[in-house]
mmCIF file of N, CA and C in Angstrom:
data_model
loop_
_atom_site.group_PDB
_atom_site.id
_atom_site.type_symbol
_atom_site.label_atom_id
_atom_site.label_comp_id
_atom_site.label_asym_id
_atom_site.label_seq_id
_atom_site.Cartn_x
_atom_site.Cartn_y
_atom_site.Cartn_z
ATOM 1 N N MET D 25 112.701 111.425 125.929
ATOM 2 C CA MET D 25 113.404 110.303 126.584
ATOM 3 C C MET D 25 114.247 109.185 125.443
ATOM 4 N N THR D 26 115.654 109.317 125.283
ATOM 5 C CA THR D 26 116.058 108.284 124.173
ATOM 6 C C THR D 26 116.548 107.154 124.889
ATOM 7 N N ASN D 27 116.581 106.388 124.099
ATOM 8 C CA ASN D 27 117.065 104.996 124.377
ATOM 9 C C ASN D 27 118.507 104.545 123.727
ATOM 10 N N ALA D 28 119.389 104.559 124.569
ATOM 11 C CA ALA D 28 120.887 104.726 123.539
ATOM 12 C C ALA D 28 120.984 103.430 122.429
ATOM 13 N N SER D 29 120.432 102.182 123.159
ATOM 14 C CA SER D 29 120.788 101.186 121.838
ATOM 15 C C SER D 29 119.695 101.164 120.791
ATOM 16 N N ARG D 30 119.015 102.001 120.762
ATOM 17 C CA ARG D 30 117.932 102.155 119.610
ATOM 18 C C ARG D 30 118.761 103.199 118.542
ATOM 19 N N LYS D 31 118.537 102.647 116.801
ATOM 20 C CA LYS D 31 119.242 103.253 115.900
ATOM 21 C C LYS D 31 117.843 103.557 115.133
ATOM 22 N N LEU D 32 117.830 105.026 114.695
ATOM 23 C CA LEU D 32 116.389 105.256 113.689
ATOM 24 C C LEU D 32 117.100 105.293 112.346
ATOM 25 N N ILE D 33 116.445 104.374 111.306
ATOM 26 C CA ILE D 33 116.726 104.717 109.709
ATOM 27 C C ILE D 33 115.699 105.353 109.124
ATOM 28 N N SER D 34 116.150 106.237 108.305
ATOM 29 C CA SER D 34 115.078 106.841 107.280
ATOM 30 C C SER D 34 115.178 106.505 105.900
ATOM 31 N N SER D 35 114.561 106.475 105.094
ATOM 32 C CA SER D 35 114.600 106.230 103.766
ATOM 33 C C SER D 35 114.836 107.215 102.797
ATOM 34 N N GLY D 36 114.289 108.637 103.217
ATOM 35 C CA GLY D 36 114.269 110.074 102.978
ATOM 36 C C GLY D 36 112.821 110.333 102.548
ATOM 37 N N SER D 37 111.923 109.523 102.745
ATOM 38 C CA SER D 37 110.264 109.596 102.475
ATOM 39 C C SER D 37 109.993 110.595 103.029
ATOM 40 N N PRO D 38 109.077 111.695 102.404
ATOM 41 C CA PRO D 38 108.376 112.438 103.040
ATOM 42 C C PRO D 38 107.373 112.144 104.218
ATOM 43 N N PHE D 39 107.024 110.720 103.978
ATOM 44 C CA PHE D 39 105.938 110.459 104.572
ATOM 45 C C PHE D 39 106.301 110.298 106.221
ATOM 46 N N GLU D 40 107.839 109.980 106.144
ATOM 47 C CA GLU D 40 108.166 109.593 107.556
ATOM 48 C C GLU D 40 108.269 110.777 108.311
ATOM 49 N N LEU D 41 108.683 112.074 107.824
ATOM 50 C CA LEU D 41 108.670 113.053 108.594
ATOM 51 C C LEU D 41 106.956 113.867 108.883
ATOM 52 N N GLU D 42 106.355 113.371 107.864
ATOM 53 C CA GLU D 42 105.104 113.992 108.118
ATOM 54 C C GLU D 42 103.926 113.422 109.101
ATOM 55 N N MET D 43 104.610 111.842 109.541
ATOM 56 C CA MET D 43 103.861 110.596 110.117
ATOM 57 C C MET D 43 104.331 110.823 111.327
ATOM 58 N N GLY D 44 105.608 111.341 111.495
ATOM 59 C CA GLY D 44 106.590 110.936 112.681
ATOM 60 C C GLY D 44 106.889 109.475 112.675
ATOM 61 N N TYR D 45 107.552 108.786 111.839
ATOM 62 C CA TYR D 45 107.860 107.608 112.066
ATOM 63 C C TYR D 45 109.027 107.272 111.345
ATOM 64 N N SER D 46 109.821 106.237 111.465
ATOM 65 C CA SER D 46 111.083 105.903 111.204
ATOM 66 C C SER D 46 110.840 104.474 110.004
ATOM 67 N N ARG D 47 111.546 104.621 108.918
ATOM 68 C CA ARG D 47 111.751 103.492 107.833
ATOM 69 C C ARG D 47 111.741 102.016 108.669
ATOM 70 N N ALA D 48 112.707 102.410 109.539
ATOM 71 C CA ALA D 48 113.273 101.011 110.492
ATOM 72 C C ALA D 48 113.575 101.463 111.948
ATOM 73 N N VAL D 49 113.612 100.681 112.716
ATOM 74 C CA VAL D 49 113.813 100.969 114.065
ATOM 75 C C VAL D 49 114.547 99.724 114.380
ATOM 76 N N VAL D 50 116.408 99.796 114.932
ATOM 77 C CA VAL D 50 116.927 98.786 115.308
ATOM 78 C C VAL D 50 117.059 98.924 117.078
ATOM 79 N N ASP D 51 117.031 97.805 117.526
ATOM 80 C CA ASP D 51 116.986 97.710 119.222
ATOM 81 C C ASP D 51 117.737 96.686 119.383
ATOM 82 N N GLY D 52 119.313 96.732 119.482
ATOM 83 C CA GLY D 52 119.855 95.415 119.970
ATOM 84 C C GLY D 52 119.930 94.424 118.271
ATOM 85 N N ARG D 53 119.826 93.212 118.440
ATOM 86 C CA ARG D 53 119.665 92.631 117.289
ATOM 87 C C ARG D 53 118.386 92.709 116.457
ATOM 88 N N TRP D 54 117.596 93.462 117.298
ATOM 89 C CA TRP D 54 116.156 93.112 115.970
ATOM 90 C C TRP D 54 116.030 94.366 115.426
ATOM 91 N N VAL D 55 115.349 94.385 114.024
ATOM 92 C CA VAL D 55 115.482 95.153 113.159
ATOM 93 C C VAL D 55 113.761 94.975 112.687
ATOM 94 N N PHE D 56 113.213 96.091 113.166
ATOM 95 C CA PHE D 56 111.851 96.258 112.538
ATOM 96 C C PHE D 56 111.271 97.244 111.526
ATOM 97 N N VAL D 57 111.060 96.872 110.649
ATOM 98 C CA VAL D 57 111.011 97.903 109.307
ATOM 99 C C VAL D 57 109.512 98.133 109.156
ATOM 100 N N SER D 58 109.312 99.042 109.035
ATOM 101 C CA SER D 58 107.657 99.625 108.927
ATOM 102 C C SER D 58 107.336 99.370 107.622
ATOM 103 N N GLY D 59 105.713 99.274 107.680
ATOM 104 C CA GLY D 59 105.003 98.958 106.589
ATOM 105 C C GLY D 59 106.024 99.737 105.433
ATOM 106 N N THR D 60 106.178 98.958 104.265
ATOM 107 C CA THR D 60 106.986 99.797 103.183
ATOM 108 C C THR D 60 106.388 99.344 101.613
ATOM 109 N N THR D 61 105.981 100.795 100.897
ATOM 110 C CA THR D 61 105.138 100.656 99.754
ATOM 111 C C THR D 61 105.885 100.631 98.774
ATOM 112 N N GLY D 62 105.647 100.359 97.549
ATOM 113 C CA GLY D 62 106.466 100.378 96.188
ATOM 114 C C GLY D 62 107.032 101.587 95.730
ATOM 115 N N PHE D 63 106.513 102.492 96.495
ATOM 116 C CA PHE D 63 107.811 104.015 95.852
ATOM 117 C C PHE D 63 108.953 103.784 96.026
ATOM 118 N N ASN D 64 109.392 104.406 94.920
ATOM 119 C CA ASN D 64 110.930 104.729 94.891
ATOM 120 C C ASN D 64 111.226 105.840 95.359
ATOM 121 N N TYR D 65 111.920 105.677 96.763
ATOM 122 C CA TYR D 65 111.954 107.230 97.264
ATOM 123 C C TYR D 65 112.736 108.196 96.837
ATOM 124 N N GLU D 66 113.623 107.780 95.637
ATOM 125 C CA GLU D 66 114.529 108.727 95.331
ATOM 126 C C GLU D 66 113.778 109.409 94.220
ATOM 127 N N THR D 67 112.845 109.158 93.374
ATOM 128 C CA THR D 67 112.001 109.491 92.847
ATOM 129 C C THR D 67 110.493 110.369 93.093
ATOM 130 N N MET D 68 110.277 109.534 94.487
ATOM 131 C CA MET D 68 108.897 109.311 94.750
ATOM 132 C C MET D 68 107.829 109.360 93.718
ATOM 133 N N SER D 69 108.085 108.185 92.768
ATOM 134 C CA SER D 69 107.077 107.672 91.910
ATOM 135 C C SER D 69 106.963 106.358 92.140
ATOM 136 N N ILE D 70 105.465 105.598 91.830
ATOM 137 C CA ILE D 70 105.266 104.545 91.940
ATOM 138 C C ILE D 70 104.675 103.975 90.783
ATOM 139 N N SER D 71 104.999 102.772 90.371
ATOM 140 C CA SER D 71 104.276 101.849 89.316
ATOM 141 C C SER D 71 102.927 101.578 89.425
ATOM 142 N N ASP D 72 102.466 101.493 88.058
ATOM 143 C CA ASP D 72 100.865 101.110 88.447
ATOM 144 C C ASP D 72 100.647 99.555 88.188
ATOM 145 N N ASP D 73 101.959 98.741 88.360
ATOM 146 C CA ASP D 73 101.999 97.436 88.144
ATOM 147 C C ASP D 73 102.380 96.950 89.687
ATOM 148 N N VAL D 74 101.476 95.817 90.200
ATOM 149 C CA VAL D 74 101.758 95.530 91.555
ATOM 150 C C VAL D 74 103.194 94.644 91.641
ATOM 151 N N THR D 75 103.075 93.811 90.780
ATOM 152 C CA THR D 75 104.424 93.484 90.874
ATOM 153 C C THR D 75 105.692 94.243 90.607
ATOM 154 N N ALA D 76 105.767 95.003 89.965
ATOM 155 C CA ALA D 76 107.018 96.351 90.144
ATOM 156 C C ALA D 76 106.700 96.895 91.416
ATOM 157 N N GLN D 77 105.419 97.248 91.756
ATOM 158 C CA GLN D 77 105.553 97.651 93.617
ATOM 159 C C GLN D 77 106.153 96.424 94.241
ATOM 160 N N ALA D 78 105.798 95.382 94.252
ATOM 161 C CA ALA D 78 106.282 94.619 95.083
ATOM 162 C C ALA D 78 107.659 94.390 95.406
ATOM 163 N N ASP D 79 107.927 94.422 93.932
ATOM 164 C CA ASP D 79 109.653 94.352 93.905
ATOM 165 C C ASP D 79 110.517 95.558 94.411
ATOM 166 N N GLN D 80 109.833 96.586 94.191
ATOM 167 C CA GLN D 80 110.598 97.949 94.689
ATOM 168 C C GLN D 80 110.543 97.931 96.478
ATOM 169 N N CYS D 81 109.134 97.418 96.726
ATOM 170 C CA CYS D 81 108.836 97.190 98.271
ATOM 171 C C CYS D 81 110.183 96.338 98.671
ATOM 172 N N PHE D 82 110.312 95.310 98.268
ATOM 173 C CA PHE D 82 111.515 94.347 98.735
ATOM 174 C C PHE D 82 112.718 95.418 98.422
ATOM 175 N N ARG D 83 112.890 96.015 97.482
ATOM 176 C CA ARG D 83 114.570 96.983 97.307
ATOM 177 C C ARG D 83 114.777 97.724 98.301
ATOM 178 N N ASN D 84 113.340 98.475 98.658
ATOM 179 C CA ASN D 84 113.072 99.529 100.049
ATOM 180 C C ASN D 84 113.603 98.888 101.206
ATOM 181 N N ILE D 85 112.874 98.005 101.734
ATOM 182 C CA ILE D 85 113.166 96.932 102.631
ATOM 183 C C ILE D 85 114.882 96.384 102.745
ATOM 184 N N ALA D 86 115.054 95.999 101.688
ATOM 185 C CA ALA D 86 116.549 95.374 102.120
ATOM 186 C C ALA D 86 117.599 96.768 101.912
ATOM 187 N N LYS D 87 117.239 97.866 101.418
ATOM 188 C CA LYS D 87 118.186 99.002 101.832
ATOM 189 C C LYS D 87 118.256 99.243 103.369
ATOM 190 N N ALA D 88 116.780 99.417 103.738
ATOM 191 C CA ALA D 88 116.841 99.568 105.216
ATOM 192 C C ALA D 88 117.629 98.522 106.226
ATOM 193 N N LEU D 89 117.436 97.559 105.478
ATOM 194 C CA LEU D 89 117.865 96.128 106.935
ATOM 195 C C LEU D 89 119.536 96.305 106.408
ATOM 196 N N GLU D 90 120.009 96.582 105.535
ATOM 197 C CA GLU D 90 121.487 96.721 104.774
ATOM 198 C C GLU D 90 122.024 98.158 105.755
ATOM 199 N N GLN D 91 121.318 98.922 106.231
ATOM 200 C CA GLN D 91 121.675 100.323 107.171
ATOM 201 C C GLN D 91 121.847 99.872 108.306
ATOM 202 N N ALA D 92 120.638 98.861 108.488
ATOM 203 C CA ALA D 92 120.927 98.339 110.278
ATOM 204 C C ALA D 92 121.888 97.297 110.563
ATOM 205 N N GLY D 93 122.619 97.093 109.173
ATOM 206 C CA GLY D 93 123.554 95.886 109.508
ATOM 207 C C GLY D 93 122.779 94.525 109.514
ATOM 208 N N ALA D 94 121.762 94.549 108.662
ATOM 209 C CA ALA D 94 120.943 93.201 108.796
ATOM 210 C C ALA D 94 120.715 92.895 106.806
ATOM 211 N N SER D 95 120.222 91.970 106.648
ATOM 212 C CA SER D 95 119.891 91.795 105.439
ATOM 213 C C SER D 95 118.535 90.863 105.163
ATOM 214 N N LEU D 96 117.807 90.640 104.161
ATOM 215 C CA LEU D 96 116.731 90.229 103.761
ATOM 216 C C LEU D 96 116.751 88.130 104.440
ATOM 217 N N ALA D 97 117.977 88.070 104.197
ATOM 218 C CA ALA D 97 118.393 86.651 105.095
ATOM 219 C C ALA D 97 117.738 86.512 106.307
ATOM 220 N N ASP D 98 117.819 87.665 107.247
ATOM 221 C CA ASP D 98 117.680 87.518 108.394
ATOM 222 C C ASP D 98 116.079 88.143 109.253
ATOM 223 N N VAL D 99 115.405 88.398 108.165
ATOM 224 C CA VAL D 99 113.668 88.026 107.773
ATOM 225 C C VAL D 99 113.352 87.183 108.991
ATOM 226 N N VAL D 100 112.579 87.370 110.211
ATOM 227 C CA VAL D 100 111.819 86.426 110.746
ATOM 228 C C VAL D 100 110.690 86.215 110.801
ATOM 229 N N ARG D 101 109.668 87.628 110.171
ATOM 230 C CA ARG D 101 108.329 87.739 110.250
ATOM 231 C C ARG D 101 108.359 88.756 109.269
ATOM 232 N N VAL D 102 107.090 88.131 108.019
ATOM 233 C CA VAL D 102 107.004 89.269 107.141
ATOM 234 C C VAL D 102 105.311 89.442 107.194
ATOM 235 N N LYS D 103 104.737 90.592 106.910
ATOM 236 C CA LYS D 103 103.476 91.159 106.957
ATOM 237 C C LYS D 103 103.083 91.383 105.528
ATOM 238 N N TYR D 104 102.284 91.100 104.470
ATOM 239 C CA TYR D 104 102.009 91.608 103.158
ATOM 240 C C TYR D 104 100.584 92.175 103.443
ATOM 241 N N ILE D 105 100.489 93.258 103.117
ATOM 242 C CA ILE D 105 98.921 94.030 102.927
ATOM 243 C C ILE D 105 98.775 94.228 101.567
ATOM 244 N N PHE D 106 97.706 93.809 101.041
ATOM 245 C CA PHE D 106 97.077 93.801 99.513
ATOM 246 C C PHE D 106 96.190 94.857 99.304
ATOM 247 N N THR D 107 95.813 95.619 98.615
ATOM 248 C CA THR D 107 94.652 96.110 98.456
ATOM 249 C C THR D 107 93.314 95.484 97.776
ATOM 250 N N SER D 108 93.868 94.437 96.788
ATOM 251 C CA SER D 108 93.354 93.572 96.404
ATOM 252 C C SER D 108 93.496 92.291 96.312
ATOM 253 N N ALA D 109 92.741 91.146 96.655
ATOM 254 C CA ALA D 109 93.350 89.647 96.427
ATOM 255 C C ALA D 109 93.665 89.425 95.771
ATOM 256 N N ASP D 110 93.178 89.944 94.188
ATOM 257 C CA ASP D 110 93.476 89.273 92.826
ATOM 258 C C ASP D 110 94.806 89.780 92.797
ATOM 259 N N ASP D 111 95.328 90.678 93.431
ATOM 260 C CA ASP D 111 96.925 91.297 93.216
ATOM 261 C C ASP D 111 97.950 90.184 93.977
ATOM 262 N N PHE D 112 97.347 89.122 94.774
ATOM 263 C CA PHE D 112 98.080 88.243 95.422
ATOM 264 C C PHE D 112 99.097 87.425 94.541
ATOM 265 N N LYS D 113 98.454 86.457 93.834
ATOM 266 C CA LYS D 113 98.718 85.718 92.947
ATOM 267 C C LYS D 113 100.125 85.893 91.995
ATOM 268 N N PRO D 114 99.718 87.178 91.348
ATOM 269 C CA PRO D 114 100.989 87.848 90.437
ATOM 270 C C PRO D 114 101.933 88.175 91.328
ATOM 271 N N CYS D 115 101.772 88.476 92.406
ATOM 272 C CA CYS D 115 102.996 88.591 93.066
ATOM 273 C C CYS D 115 103.850 87.483 93.619
ATOM 274 N N LEU D 116 103.531 86.448 93.723
ATOM 275 C CA LEU D 116 104.029 85.170 94.316
ATOM 276 C C LEU D 116 105.245 85.004 93.611
ATOM 277 N N PRO D 117 105.482 84.965 92.251
ATOM 278 C CA PRO D 117 107.134 85.146 91.906
ATOM 279 C C PRO D 117 107.840 86.005 92.525
ATOM 280 N N VAL D 118 107.412 87.272 92.550
ATOM 281 C CA VAL D 118 108.131 88.387 93.518
ATOM 282 C C VAL D 118 108.658 87.779 94.871
ATOM 283 N N MET D 119 107.620 87.661 95.492
ATOM 284 C CA MET D 119 107.885 86.903 96.684
ATOM 285 C C MET D 119 108.704 85.850 96.934
ATOM 286 N N LYS D 120 108.722 84.732 96.195
ATOM 287 C CA LYS D 120 109.572 83.671 96.367
ATOM 288 C C LYS D 120 110.687 84.024 95.782
ATOM 289 N N THR D 121 111.251 85.104 95.016
ATOM 290 C CA THR D 121 112.565 85.773 94.830
ATOM 291 C C THR D 121 113.315 85.815 96.032
ATOM 292 N N TYR D 122 112.524 86.874 96.501
ATOM 293 C CA TYR D 122 113.311 87.167 97.629
ATOM 294 C C TYR D 122 113.117 86.588 98.742
ATOM 295 N N PHE D 123 112.098 85.634 99.230
ATOM 296 C CA PHE D 123 111.800 84.659 100.442
ATOM 297 C C PHE D 123 111.798 83.490 100.278
ATOM 298 N N GLY D 124 112.166 82.758 99.259
ATOM 299 C CA GLY D 124 112.202 81.412 98.803
ATOM 300 C C GLY D 124 112.846 80.763 99.679
ATOM 301 N N GLU D 125 114.139 81.148 99.856
ATOM 302 C CA GLU D 125 114.938 80.275 100.868
ATOM 303 C C GLU D 125 114.836 80.807 101.970
ATOM 304 N N VAL D 126 114.487 82.069 102.593
ATOM 305 C CA VAL D 126 114.498 82.468 104.084
ATOM 306 C C VAL D 126 113.070 82.004 104.752
ATOM 307 N N ARG D 127 112.317 82.052 103.824
ATOM 308 C CA ARG D 127 111.235 81.418 104.487
ATOM 309 C C ARG D 127 110.386 81.766 106.067
ATOM 310 N N PRO D 128 110.258 83.404 106.417
ATOM 311 C CA PRO D 128 110.066 83.843 107.060
ATOM 312 C C PRO D 128 108.285 83.561 107.558
ATOM 313 N N ALA D 129 108.226 83.597 108.964
ATOM 314 C CA ALA D 129 106.538 83.442 109.318
ATOM 315 C C ALA D 129 105.897 84.601 108.574
ATOM 316 N N ALA D 130 104.917 84.547 107.967
ATOM 317 C CA ALA D 130 103.786 85.608 107.108
ATOM 318 C C ALA D 130 102.562 85.434 107.508
ATOM 319 N N THR D 131 102.133 86.434 107.519
ATOM 320 C CA THR D 131 100.490 87.374 107.376
ATOM 321 C C THR D 131 100.306 88.005 106.326
ATOM 322 N N LEU D 132 98.925 87.842 105.243
ATOM 323 C CA LEU D 132 98.624 88.252 104.297
ATOM 324 C C LEU D 132 97.273 89.024 104.775
ATOM 325 N N ILE D 133 96.999 90.086 104.519
ATOM 326 C CA ILE D 133 96.119 91.309 105.119
ATOM 327 C C ILE D 133 95.612 91.627 103.655
ATOM 328 N N ILE D 134 94.167 91.748 103.441
ATOM 329 C CA ILE D 134 93.331 92.456 102.417
ATOM 330 C C ILE D 134 93.380 93.757 102.901
ATOM 331 N N ALA D 135 93.597 94.993 102.702
ATOM 332 C CA ALA D 135 93.241 96.269 103.512
ATOM 333 C C ALA D 135 93.253 97.661 102.443
ATOM 334 N N GLY D 136 92.476 98.473 102.700
ATOM 335 C CA GLY D 136 92.780 99.966 101.963
ATOM 336 C C GLY D 136 94.143 100.449 102.723
ATOM 337 N N LEU D 137 94.847 101.231 101.390
ATOM 338 C CA LEU D 137 95.761 101.776 101.874
ATOM 339 C C LEU D 137 95.634 103.358 101.919
ATOM 340 N N VAL D 138 96.454 104.432 102.427
ATOM 341 C CA VAL D 138 96.304 105.924 102.127
ATOM 342 C C VAL D 138 96.276 106.594 101.095
ATOM 343 N N ASP D 139 96.862 105.773 99.736
ATOM 344 C CA ASP D 139 97.001 106.343 98.767
ATOM 345 C C ASP D 139 96.825 105.341 97.509
ATOM 346 N N PRO D 140 95.799 105.469 96.794
ATOM 347 C CA PRO D 140 95.195 104.694 96.086
ATOM 348 C C PRO D 140 95.857 104.274 94.890
ATOM 349 N N ALA D 141 96.959 104.800 94.666
ATOM 350 C CA ALA D 141 98.337 104.422 94.141
ATOM 351 C C ALA D 141 98.735 103.059 94.566
ATOM 352 N N MET D 142 98.730 103.044 95.781
ATOM 353 C CA MET D 142 99.624 101.988 96.436
ATOM 354 C C MET D 142 98.812 100.590 96.446
ATOM 355 N N LYS D 143 99.401 99.577 96.043
ATOM 356 C CA LYS D 143 98.471 98.170 96.156
ATOM 357 C C LYS D 143 99.239 97.198 96.766
ATOM 358 N N ILE D 144 100.311 97.363 97.336
ATOM 359 C CA ILE D 144 100.907 96.327 98.362
ATOM 360 C C ILE D 144 102.025 97.434 99.136
ATOM 361 N N GLU D 145 101.762 96.787 100.378
ATOM 362 C CA GLU D 145 102.634 97.271 101.483
ATOM 363 C C GLU D 145 103.511 96.175 102.179
ATOM 364 N N ILE D 146 104.529 96.204 102.506
ATOM 365 C CA ILE D 146 105.418 94.890 103.098
ATOM 366 C C ILE D 146 105.885 95.236 104.445
ATOM 367 N N GLU D 147 105.781 94.548 105.559
ATOM 368 C CA GLU D 147 106.312 95.056 106.475
ATOM 369 C C GLU D 147 107.533 93.730 107.051
ATOM 370 N N VAL D 148 108.417 93.889 107.717
ATOM 371 C CA VAL D 148 109.383 92.763 108.079
ATOM 372 C C VAL D 148 109.589 93.136 109.530
ATOM 373 N N THR D 149 110.230 92.039 110.168
ATOM 374 C CA THR D 149 111.107 92.242 111.222
ATOM 375 C C THR D 149 112.167 91.137 111.300
ATOM 376 N N ALA D 150 113.034 91.338 111.657
ATOM 377 C CA ALA D 150 114.788 90.844 111.458
ATOM 378 C C ALA D 150 115.255 90.739 112.481
ATOM 379 N N LEU D 151 115.928 89.587 112.853
ATOM 380 C CA LEU D 151 116.867 89.576 113.834
ATOM 381 C C LEU D 151 118.474 89.104 113.189
ATOM 382 N N LYS D 152 119.311 90.493 113.506
ATOM 383 C CA LYS D 152 120.498 90.393 113.420
ATOM 384 C C LYS D 152 121.078 89.003 114.121
ATOM 385 N N PRO D 153 122.242 88.605 112.839
ATOM 386 C CA PRO D 153 122.754 87.403 113.595
ATOM 387 C C PRO D 153 123.668 87.909 114.764
ATOM 388 N N ASP D 154 124.273 86.854 115.731
ATOM 389 C CA ASP D 154 125.257 87.302 116.694
ATOM 390 C C ASP D 154 126.726 88.127 116.215
#
């Protein structure tokens, strides 16, 4: 059964097909972006540096939001998942670069991720303007 108002967005990552999910789902004005890691989906490579991974996460998210007709400025909720609490402080400048003015509601979780190369995953929810 499909929902005519629902739009599915893909990043081209093979993970999406393997796991059966979308990078983002648009339903009306709402945009739900899946947990997004620091992989460059064009090259399927990932940096060892957590700040570079965080920056790539935001670029991946911005691209999905753009395809949904939204932007990072429309984000109302963000979830940060780090594999190590020690990686949080080094990423603060990256987080501030992207959300310093937006200031969405935020949650930070420390948890394992499925690939040991992944050090951070970011999930957002956005509300598109009328």
